[in-house]
Amino acid sequence: LWASVPAAARARYVRRAARLMLDELDDLALLLARETGRPRTEGALGDLLPAVAGLSDLADDGPAALAERRLGRPAFLRAGRRATGVQQPRGVVGILGAPSSPWTEPALEVAAALLAGNGVLLAPAAPFAAERLRDTLVRAGIPEELLAVVHGNEARAALDDACARVV
C-alpha cells in the first residue's frame, strides 16, 4: 500500500517530479501556451517555476510535517500520560483544477495529497496539462493507479458529489 511507504520515500518521488518539470520547462510552457492562450513566458514564470519550487519545498518539509509528534498539554492534565499526534491518509482525495492556475495549483495539491499517502482523482480545468502532470508524476515513480484524471462536466459533477459525501 502507498500509505505504508515512508514519507521520506514518497518525498523523493515528489522531488524527482520537480526535476522532470524543470528539465522539460520549455516543452511544458509550450503546452500551457497552446492550452490557455497565454504567452509561453507567462506559463513558465507564472505557473511552472512556482510549481517546481513548491514541489521542492513539499519534498523538503513534508516528511517532518507528517511525522508523529508529541502533543504538549498543561502539567495538571498530564498526570503521567503522553499524547501523540499521528497523521493518517484519507484514502482518495478529489481535486478540482482552477482555470487561473492550470499547472501550479493542481501540481501542488496532487503532490501534497500523494505525499500524505493518498490516491488522487483530479478534475482539471486544463485537461492536456493535467494529463501531462499525471505523466510527469508517473515517470517520477508515483504508481500510476494512484492518480486518475477525470474529464468533462459530468466527471467534475461526480467528483463534486463524491467529495461532498466524504466531507
CSV table of C-alpha atoms in Angstrom, one decimal:
chain,number,residue,atom,x,y,z
A,1,LEU,CA,0.0,0.0,0.0
A,2,TRP,CA,1.1,3.5,-0.8
A,3,ALA,CA,0.3,4.8,2.7
A,4,SER,CA,2.8,2.3,4.1
A,5,VAL,CA,5.6,3.7,2.1
A,6,PRO,CA,7.7,6.0,4.4
A,7,ALA,CA,7.0,9.7,3.9
A,8,ALA,CA,10.7,10.3,3.1
A,9,ALA,CA,10.5,7.9,0.2
A,10,ARG,CA,7.3,9.5,-1.1
A,11,ALA,CA,9.1,12.8,-0.9
A,12,ARG,CA,11.8,11.5,-3.2
A,13,TYR,CA,9.2,10.9,-5.9
A,14,VAL,CA,7.9,14.4,-5.5
A,15,ARG,CA,11.4,15.8,-5.8
A,16,ARG,CA,12.0,13.7,-8.9
A,17,ALA,CA,8.8,15.2,-10.4
A,18,ALA,CA,10.1,18.7,-9.7
A,19,ARG,CA,13.3,17.9,-11.5
A,20,LEU,CA,11.5,16.4,-14.5
A,21,MET,CA,9.3,19.6,-14.7
A,22,LEU,CA,12.5,21.7,-14.7
A,23,ASP,CA,14.1,19.6,-17.3
A,24,GLU,CA,11.0,19.9,-19.6
A,25,LEU,CA,10.3,23.5,-18.8
A,26,ASP,CA,10.3,24.7,-22.5
A,27,ASP,CA,8.0,21.9,-23.6
A,28,LEU,CA,5.6,22.4,-20.7
A,29,ALA,CA,5.5,26.1,-21.3
A,30,LEU,CA,4.5,25.5,-24.9
A,31,LEU,CA,1.8,23.1,-23.8
A,32,LEU,CA,0.4,25.6,-21.4
A,33,ALA,CA,0.5,28.4,-24.0
A,34,ARG,CA,-1.4,26.2,-26.5
A,35,GLU,CA,-4.0,25.2,-24.0
A,36,THR,CA,-4.5,28.5,-22.2
A,37,GLY,CA,-3.7,31.0,-24.9
A,38,ARG,CA,-1.2,32.8,-22.6
A,39,PRO,CA,2.3,33.6,-23.6
A,40,ARG,CA,5.0,30.9,-23.0
A,41,THR,CA,6.9,33.1,-20.7
A,42,GLU,CA,3.9,33.6,-18.5
A,43,GLY,CA,3.3,29.9,-18.3
A,44,ALA,CA,7.0,29.3,-17.4
A,45,LEU,CA,7.4,32.1,-14.9
A,46,GLY,CA,3.9,32.2,-13.5
A,47,ASP,CA,2.9,28.6,-13.4
A,48,LEU,CA,5.8,26.2,-14.0
A,49,LEU,CA,8.6,27.6,-11.9
A,50,PRO,CA,6.4,28.2,-8.9
A,51,ALA,CA,5.3,24.6,-9.2
A,52,VAL,CA,8.9,23.4,-9.2
A,53,ALA,CA,9.8,25.5,-6.2
A,54,GLY,CA,6.6,24.3,-4.4
A,55,LEU,CA,7.3,20.7,-5.1
A,56,SER,CA,10.8,21.0,-3.8
A,57,ASP,CA,9.5,22.7,-0.6
A,58,LEU,CA,7.0,19.9,-0.2
A,59,ALA,CA,9.7,17.3,-0.6
A,60,ASP,CA,11.9,19.1,2.0
A,61,ASP,CA,9.2,19.9,4.6
A,62,GLY,CA,6.6,17.2,4.0
A,63,PRO,CA,8.2,14.2,5.9
A,64,ALA,CA,8.7,16.3,9.1
A,65,ALA,CA,5.1,17.7,8.8
A,66,LEU,CA,3.7,14.2,8.5
A,67,ALA,CA,5.8,12.7,11.4
A,68,GLU,CA,4.3,11.7,14.6
A,69,ARG,CA,4.7,14.3,17.3
A,70,ARG,CA,4.3,14.5,21.0
A,71,LEU,CA,1.4,16.8,21.9
A,72,GLY,CA,2.0,19.1,24.8
A,73,ARG,CA,-0.6,19.5,27.5
A,74,PRO,CA,-0.7,21.5,30.7
A,75,ALA,CA,1.1,19.7,33.5
A,76,PHE,CA,-2.1,19.3,35.6
A,77,LEU,CA,-3.8,17.5,32.7
A,78,ARG,CA,-0.9,15.1,32.0
A,79,ALA,CA,-0.9,13.1,35.2
A,80,GLY,CA,1.9,10.8,33.8
A,81,ARG,CA,0.2,10.4,30.4
A,82,ARG,CA,1.6,11.3,27.0
A,83,ALA,CA,-0.3,12.2,23.9
A,84,THR,CA,0.9,11.7,20.4
A,85,GLY,CA,-0.4,13.3,17.2
A,86,VAL,CA,-0.5,10.9,14.2
A,87,GLN,CA,-1.2,12.0,10.6
A,88,GLN,CA,-3.4,9.5,8.7
A,89,PRO,CA,-4.1,9.4,4.9
A,90,ARG,CA,-7.8,10.0,3.9
A,91,GLY,CA,-7.7,7.3,1.1
A,92,VAL,CA,-8.6,9.1,-2.1
A,93,VAL,CA,-8.6,12.9,-2.4
A,94,GLY,CA,-10.6,14.8,-5.0
A,95,ILE,CA,-9.1,17.9,-6.5
A,96,LEU,CA,-10.8,20.4,-8.8
A,97,GLY,CA,-8.5,22.3,-11.1
A,98,ALA,CA,-8.8,26.1,-11.4
A,99,PRO,CA,-8.6,27.8,-14.8
A,100,SER,CA,-6.5,30.6,-13.2
A,101,SER,CA,-3.7,28.2,-12.4
A,102,PRO,CA,-3.7,25.3,-14.8
A,103,TRP,CA,-0.4,23.8,-13.6
A,104,THR,CA,0.8,25.1,-10.2
A,105,GLU,CA,-2.4,24.5,-8.1
A,106,PRO,CA,-3.1,21.0,-9.4
A,107,ALA,CA,0.6,20.1,-9.1
A,108,LEU,CA,0.9,21.2,-5.5
A,109,GLU,CA,-2.4,19.8,-4.4
A,110,VAL,CA,-1.8,16.5,-6.1
A,111,ALA,CA,1.7,16.2,-4.8
A,112,ALA,CA,0.6,17.1,-1.2
A,113,ALA,CA,-2.1,14.5,-1.3
A,114,LEU,CA,0.3,11.9,-2.7
A,115,LEU,CA,3.0,12.8,-0.1
A,116,ALA,CA,0.4,12.4,2.6
A,117,GLY,CA,-0.2,8.8,1.4
A,118,ASN,CA,-3.5,9.3,-0.5
A,119,GLY,CA,-4.6,8.5,-4.0
A,120,VAL,CA,-6.0,11.3,-6.1
A,121,LEU,CA,-8.8,12.0,-8.5
A,122,LEU,CA,-8.1,15.2,-10.5
A,123,ALA,CA,-10.8,17.0,-12.4
A,124,PRO,CA,-8.8,19.6,-14.3
A,125,ALA,CA,-9.6,22.9,-15.8
A,126,ALA,CA,-6.8,22.3,-18.4
A,127,PRO,CA,-7.1,18.7,-19.5
A,128,PHE,CA,-3.9,18.4,-21.6
A,129,ALA,CA,-1.9,20.0,-18.8
A,130,ALA,CA,-3.4,17.6,-16.3
A,131,GLU,CA,-2.6,14.5,-18.4
A,132,ARG,CA,1.0,15.8,-18.8
A,133,LEU,CA,1.2,16.4,-15.0
A,134,ARG,CA,0.0,12.8,-14.4
A,135,ASP,CA,2.5,11.5,-16.9
A,136,THR,CA,5.3,13.5,-15.2
A,137,LEU,CA,4.4,12.1,-11.7
A,138,VAL,CA,4.2,8.6,-13.0
A,139,ARG,CA,7.6,8.9,-14.7
A,140,ALA,CA,9.0,10.2,-11.4
A,141,GLY,CA,8.0,6.9,-9.8
A,142,ILE,CA,4.5,7.5,-8.5
A,143,PRO,CA,2.4,4.3,-9.1
A,144,GLU,CA,0.0,5.1,-11.9
A,145,GLU,CA,-3.0,3.7,-10.2
A,146,LEU,CA,-2.7,6.4,-7.5
A,147,LEU,CA,-3.6,9.3,-9.8
A,148,ALA,CA,-6.6,9.4,-12.1
A,149,VAL,CA,-7.6,12.4,-14.3
A,150,VAL,CA,-11.3,12.7,-14.9
A,151,HIS,CA,-12.6,14.9,-17.7
A,152,GLY,CA,-15.7,16.8,-18.6
A,153,ASN,CA,-18.6,18.4,-16.7
A,154,GLU,CA,-20.1,15.0,-15.7
A,155,ALA,CA,-16.8,13.9,-14.3
A,156,ARG,CA,-16.5,17.1,-12.3
A,157,ALA,CA,-20.0,16.8,-11.1
A,158,ALA,CA,-19.4,13.2,-10.0
A,159,LEU,CA,-16.2,14.3,-8.2
A,160,ASP,CA,-18.1,17.2,-6.5
A,161,ASP,CA,-20.7,14.7,-5.3
A,162,ALA,CA,-18.0,12.2,-4.1
A,163,CYS,CA,-16.1,14.9,-2.3
A,164,ALA,CA,-19.3,16.2,-0.6
A,165,ARG,CA,-20.1,12.8,0.7
A,166,VAL,CA,-16.6,12.4,2.2
A,167,VAL,CA,-16.6,15.8,4.0
